Coordinates of C-alpha atoms and ligand atoms in Angstrom, one line a residue:
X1 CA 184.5 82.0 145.2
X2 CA 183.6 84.5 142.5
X3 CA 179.5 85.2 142.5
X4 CA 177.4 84.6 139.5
X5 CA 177.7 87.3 137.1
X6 CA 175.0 89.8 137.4
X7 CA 172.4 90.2 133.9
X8 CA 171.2 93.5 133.8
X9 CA 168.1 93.8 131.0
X10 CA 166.9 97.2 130.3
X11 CA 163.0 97.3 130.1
X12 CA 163.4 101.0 128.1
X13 CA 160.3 101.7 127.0
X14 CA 156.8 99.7 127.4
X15 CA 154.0 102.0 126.8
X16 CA 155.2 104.7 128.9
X17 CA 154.4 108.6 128.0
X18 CA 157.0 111.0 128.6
X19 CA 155.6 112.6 131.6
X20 CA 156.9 112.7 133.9
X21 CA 159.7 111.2 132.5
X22 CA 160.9 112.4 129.2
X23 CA 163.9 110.2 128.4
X24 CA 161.7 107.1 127.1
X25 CA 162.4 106.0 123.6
X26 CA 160.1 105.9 121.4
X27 CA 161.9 105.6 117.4
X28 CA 164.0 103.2 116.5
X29 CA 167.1 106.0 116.7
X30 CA 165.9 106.5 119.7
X31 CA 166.0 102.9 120.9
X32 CA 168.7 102.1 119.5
X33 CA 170.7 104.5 120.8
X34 CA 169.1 103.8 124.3
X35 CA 170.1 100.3 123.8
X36 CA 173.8 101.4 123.0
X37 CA 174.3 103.1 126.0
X38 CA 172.1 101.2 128.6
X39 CA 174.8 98.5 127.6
X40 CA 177.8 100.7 127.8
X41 CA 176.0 101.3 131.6
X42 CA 176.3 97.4 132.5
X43 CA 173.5 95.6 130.6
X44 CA 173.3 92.6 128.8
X45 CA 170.1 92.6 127.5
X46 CA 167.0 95.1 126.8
X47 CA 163.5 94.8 126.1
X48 CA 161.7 96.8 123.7
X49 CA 158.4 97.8 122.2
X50 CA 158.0 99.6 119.1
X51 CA 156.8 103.1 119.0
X52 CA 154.9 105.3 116.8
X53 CA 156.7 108.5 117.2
X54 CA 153.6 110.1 118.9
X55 CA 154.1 107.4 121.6
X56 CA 151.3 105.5 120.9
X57 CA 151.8 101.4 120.5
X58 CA 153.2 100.4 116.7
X59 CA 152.3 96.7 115.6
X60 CA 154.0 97.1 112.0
X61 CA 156.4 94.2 111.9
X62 CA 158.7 96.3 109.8
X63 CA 159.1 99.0 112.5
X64 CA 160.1 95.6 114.8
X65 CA 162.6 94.6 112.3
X66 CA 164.0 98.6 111.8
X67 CA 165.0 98.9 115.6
X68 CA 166.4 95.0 115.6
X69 CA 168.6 96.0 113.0
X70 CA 169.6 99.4 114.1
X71 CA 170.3 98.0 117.6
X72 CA 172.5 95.2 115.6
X73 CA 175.0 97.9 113.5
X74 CA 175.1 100.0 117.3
X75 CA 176.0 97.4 119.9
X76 CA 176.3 93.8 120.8
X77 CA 173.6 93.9 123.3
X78 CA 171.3 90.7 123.3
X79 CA 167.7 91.9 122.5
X80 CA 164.0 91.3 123.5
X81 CA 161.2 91.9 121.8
X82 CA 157.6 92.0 123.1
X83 CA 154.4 90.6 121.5
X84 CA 152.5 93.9 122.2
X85 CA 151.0 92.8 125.6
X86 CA 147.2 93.3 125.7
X87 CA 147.4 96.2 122.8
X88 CA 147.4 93.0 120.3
X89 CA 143.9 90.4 120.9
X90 CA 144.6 87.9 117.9
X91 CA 147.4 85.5 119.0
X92 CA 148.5 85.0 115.3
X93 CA 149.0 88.8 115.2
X94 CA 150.6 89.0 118.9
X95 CA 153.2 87.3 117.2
X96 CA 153.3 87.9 113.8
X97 CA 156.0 90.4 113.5
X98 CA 157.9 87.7 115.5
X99 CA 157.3 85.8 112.8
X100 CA 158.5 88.0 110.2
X101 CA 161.7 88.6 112.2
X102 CA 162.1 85.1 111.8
X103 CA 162.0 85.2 107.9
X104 CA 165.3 84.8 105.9
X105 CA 167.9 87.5 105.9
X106 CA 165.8 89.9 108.1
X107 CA 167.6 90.9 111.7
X108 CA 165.9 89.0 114.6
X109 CA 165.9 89.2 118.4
X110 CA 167.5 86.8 120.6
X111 CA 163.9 86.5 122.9
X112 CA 160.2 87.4 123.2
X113 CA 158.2 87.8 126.3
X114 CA 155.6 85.3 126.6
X115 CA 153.7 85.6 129.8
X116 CA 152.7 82.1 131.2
X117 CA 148.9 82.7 132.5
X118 CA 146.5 85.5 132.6
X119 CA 145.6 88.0 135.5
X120 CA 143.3 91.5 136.3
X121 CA 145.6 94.4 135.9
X122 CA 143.3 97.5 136.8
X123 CA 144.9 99.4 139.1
X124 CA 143.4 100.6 142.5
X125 CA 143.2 103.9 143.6
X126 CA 143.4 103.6 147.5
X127 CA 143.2 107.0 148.0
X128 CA 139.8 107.4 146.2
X129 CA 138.6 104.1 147.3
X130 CA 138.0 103.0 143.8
X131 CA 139.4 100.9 140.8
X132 CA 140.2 103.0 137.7
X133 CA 139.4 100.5 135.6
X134 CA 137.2 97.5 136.2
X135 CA 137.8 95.4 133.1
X136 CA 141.7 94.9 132.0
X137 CA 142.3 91.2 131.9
X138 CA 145.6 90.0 130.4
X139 CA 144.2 87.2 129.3
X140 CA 146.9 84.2 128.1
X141 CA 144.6 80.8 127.8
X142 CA 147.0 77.8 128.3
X143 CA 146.6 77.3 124.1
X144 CA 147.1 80.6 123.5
X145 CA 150.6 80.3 125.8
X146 CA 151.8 76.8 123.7
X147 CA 150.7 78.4 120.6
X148 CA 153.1 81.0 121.2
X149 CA 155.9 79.3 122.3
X150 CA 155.8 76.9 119.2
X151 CA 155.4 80.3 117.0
X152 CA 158.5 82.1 118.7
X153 CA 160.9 78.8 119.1
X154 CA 159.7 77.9 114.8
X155 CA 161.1 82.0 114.5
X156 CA 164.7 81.0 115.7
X157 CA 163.3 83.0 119.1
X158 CA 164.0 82.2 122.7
X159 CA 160.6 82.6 124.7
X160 CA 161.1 84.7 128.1
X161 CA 158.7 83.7 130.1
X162 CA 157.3 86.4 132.8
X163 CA 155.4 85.3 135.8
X164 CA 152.8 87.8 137.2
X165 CA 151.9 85.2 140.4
X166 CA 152.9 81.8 141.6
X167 CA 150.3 79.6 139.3
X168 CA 152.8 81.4 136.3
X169 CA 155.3 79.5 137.5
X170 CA 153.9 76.6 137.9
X171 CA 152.8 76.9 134.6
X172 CA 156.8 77.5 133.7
X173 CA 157.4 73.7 135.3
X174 CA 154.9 72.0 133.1
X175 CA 156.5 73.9 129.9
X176 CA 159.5 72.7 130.8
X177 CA 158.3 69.4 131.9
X178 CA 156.6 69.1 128.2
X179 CA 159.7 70.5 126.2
X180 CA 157.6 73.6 124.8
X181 CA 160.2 75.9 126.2
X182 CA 164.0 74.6 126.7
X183 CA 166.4 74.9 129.4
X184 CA 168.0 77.1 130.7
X185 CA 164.4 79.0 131.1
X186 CA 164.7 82.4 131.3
X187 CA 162.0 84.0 133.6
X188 CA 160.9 87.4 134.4
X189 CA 159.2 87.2 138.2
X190 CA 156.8 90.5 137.7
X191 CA 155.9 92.8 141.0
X192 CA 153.2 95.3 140.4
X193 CA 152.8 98.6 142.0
X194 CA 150.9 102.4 141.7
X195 CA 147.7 100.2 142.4
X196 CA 147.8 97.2 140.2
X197 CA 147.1 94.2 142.1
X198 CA 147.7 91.5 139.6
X199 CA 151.3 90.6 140.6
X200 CA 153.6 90.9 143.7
X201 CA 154.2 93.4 145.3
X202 CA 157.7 94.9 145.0
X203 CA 159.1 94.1 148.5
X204 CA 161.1 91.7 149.5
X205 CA 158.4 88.9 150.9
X206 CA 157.2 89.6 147.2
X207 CA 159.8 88.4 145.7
X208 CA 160.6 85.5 148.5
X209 CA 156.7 84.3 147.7
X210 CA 158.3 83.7 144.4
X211 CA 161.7 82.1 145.5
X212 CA 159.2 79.5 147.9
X213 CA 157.7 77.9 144.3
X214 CA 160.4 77.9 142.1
X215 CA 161.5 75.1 140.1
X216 CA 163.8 73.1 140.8
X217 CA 163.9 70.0 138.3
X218 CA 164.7 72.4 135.6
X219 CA 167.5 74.8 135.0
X220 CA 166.1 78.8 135.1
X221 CA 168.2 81.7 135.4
X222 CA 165.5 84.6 136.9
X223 CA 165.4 88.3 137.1
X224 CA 162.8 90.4 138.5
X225 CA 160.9 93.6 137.6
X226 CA 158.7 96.3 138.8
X227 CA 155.4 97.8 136.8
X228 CA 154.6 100.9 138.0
X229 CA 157.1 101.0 141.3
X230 CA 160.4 101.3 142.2
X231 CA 162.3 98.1 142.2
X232 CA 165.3 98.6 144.6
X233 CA 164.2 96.7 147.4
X234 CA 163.1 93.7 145.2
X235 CA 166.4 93.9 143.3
X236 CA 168.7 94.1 146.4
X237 CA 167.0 90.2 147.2
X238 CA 167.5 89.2 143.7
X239 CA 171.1 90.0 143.9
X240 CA 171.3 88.5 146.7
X241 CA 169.6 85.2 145.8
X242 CA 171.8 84.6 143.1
X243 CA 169.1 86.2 140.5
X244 CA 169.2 89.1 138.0
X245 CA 167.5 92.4 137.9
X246 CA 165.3 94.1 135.0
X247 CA 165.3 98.2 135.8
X248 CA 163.9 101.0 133.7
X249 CA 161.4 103.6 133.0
X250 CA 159.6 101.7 130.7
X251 CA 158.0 100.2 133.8
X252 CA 158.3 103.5 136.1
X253 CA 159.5 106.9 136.1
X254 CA 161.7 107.3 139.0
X255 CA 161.0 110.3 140.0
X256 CA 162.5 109.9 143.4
X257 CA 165.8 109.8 141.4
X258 CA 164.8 112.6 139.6
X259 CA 163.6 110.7 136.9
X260 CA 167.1 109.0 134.9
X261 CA 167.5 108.0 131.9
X262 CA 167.5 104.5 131.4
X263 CA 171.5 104.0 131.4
X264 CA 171.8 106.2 134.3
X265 CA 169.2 103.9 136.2
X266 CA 171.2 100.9 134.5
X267 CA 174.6 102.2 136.3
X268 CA 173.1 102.5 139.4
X269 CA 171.7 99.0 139.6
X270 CA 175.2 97.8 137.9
X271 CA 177.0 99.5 141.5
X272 CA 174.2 98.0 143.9
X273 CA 175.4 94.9 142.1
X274 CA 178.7 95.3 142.3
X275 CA 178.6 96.4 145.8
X276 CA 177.1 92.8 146.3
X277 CA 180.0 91.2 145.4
X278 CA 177.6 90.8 141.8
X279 CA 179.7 91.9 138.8
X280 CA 178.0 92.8 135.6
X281 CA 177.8 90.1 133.0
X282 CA 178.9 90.6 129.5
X283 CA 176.9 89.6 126.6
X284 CA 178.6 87.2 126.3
X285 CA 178.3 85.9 129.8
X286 CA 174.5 86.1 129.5
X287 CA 173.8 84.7 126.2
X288 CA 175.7 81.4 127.5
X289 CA 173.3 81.6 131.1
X290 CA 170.8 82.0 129.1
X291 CA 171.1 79.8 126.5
X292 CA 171.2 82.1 123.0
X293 CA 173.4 79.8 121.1
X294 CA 174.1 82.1 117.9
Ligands
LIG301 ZN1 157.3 94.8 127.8

């Protein structure tokens, strides 16, 4: 029997500098064109965040709506927008460029990451025997989570919902159980590397830690993803588990691979996939596991 299709989502950029890596995207050319060819690579969707074109985070809900639609005229790719993660403290202005997507005639995304619970993400340094930071809570308050998920669903948005630790998706089950997300759930199970000990780590009991809580009285289609490490090891279970995997220097520079672009990453994870027995889904393919209805 054929295996499920394979969805392959491009995280391209995040807040990563160009060092060492200098193929991250930061304008919405440069995304777009990113997005163009991390598809013509073997994925289905990609997850962005906007850019200033020194690097540094952009909020302006019109830069949001620029790369949306010069993704749109480029390639069919489905698209997913974050709400700024901790750079943005206001939950109306996490989502308001979400919001503004939304608005008639203006090009939206298909989802937005909505992270289900709140965790420490300072990252240790084990070789100094100290934290470098001591105070970066992503904090996501359980009204703060609903509030956002009625925000992005009102937009004509599909909530992806990333777990950092099991209580996240726990958290996913009561959503689900409640009706403030719909089914098929898409969720994001989140490893953390380089020091940050706020999520799993990237090996394969990481991921099975996840697999042991997931729920089952809903339909979820899952992917995982690496901050800060590589994810090979963790996307080798996922393939095998019947789940998807979410590569690319947005999240780590790969310089063991001597640092890719994000397409060439996206090829290689489409041939560990396809040497599986896991081909590549289409858009197509994943906007109907997934639920994106337009
Ligand atoms: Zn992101």
């Amino acid at each position: 029997m054929a295996r499920k299709k394979l969805i392959i989502t491009a995280r391209i950029n995040e807040y990563m500098p160009r060092q060492p890596n200098p193929h991250v995207p930061f304008t919405p050319d440069e995304i777009a064109e990113t997005a163009a060819a991390c598809r013509a690579a073997g994925a289905s969707l990609i997850h962005f965040h906007a850019r200033n074109p020194d690097g540094s985070p952009s909020h302006d809900p019109a830069v949001y709506a620029e790369i949306v639609a010069k993704i749109r005229a480029r390639t069919d790719v489905l698209i997913d927008s974050t709400l700024g993660q901790i750079t943005v403290k206001e939950d109306a202005a996490r989502v308001a460029h979400i919001e503004h997507m939304g608005g008639a005639g203006t090009p939206k995304p298909d989802f937005a990451a909505l992270d289900t619970g709140s965790t420490n993400i300072d990252a240790y340094d084990f070789a100094a025997h100290r934290f470098v930071t001591t105070n970066k809570v992503y904090r996501n308050a359980t009204e703060t989570c609903l509030f956002l998920a009625r925000k992005i669903r009102e937009s004509g948005v599909k909530p992806h919902l990333s777990v950092w630790a099991v209580p996240f998706l726990r958290t996913v089950d009561a959503f689900l159980d409640m009706g403030a997300v719909e089914q098929p759930a898409y969720v994001q199970l989140v490893l953390t590397e380089g020091g940050i000990l706020g999520g799993h780590p990237a090996t394969v009991k990481g991921v099975e830690a996840y697999l042991d809580f997931m729920p089952t009285r809903h339909r979820i289609e899952w992917t995982v993803c690496c901050k800060e490490g590589n994810l090979f090891s963790a996307a080798a279970v996922a393939i095998e588990r019947d789940g998807h995997v979410a590569p690319g220097i947005g999240d780590y520079p790969y310089p063991e691979l001597g640092c890719p672009s994000n397409e060439a990453l996206v090829a290689r994870m489409a041939e560990l996939g396809r040497a599986m027995g896991r081909e590549v889904a289409t858009t197509d393919e994943a906007r109907a596991m997934l639920g994106i209805t337009r």
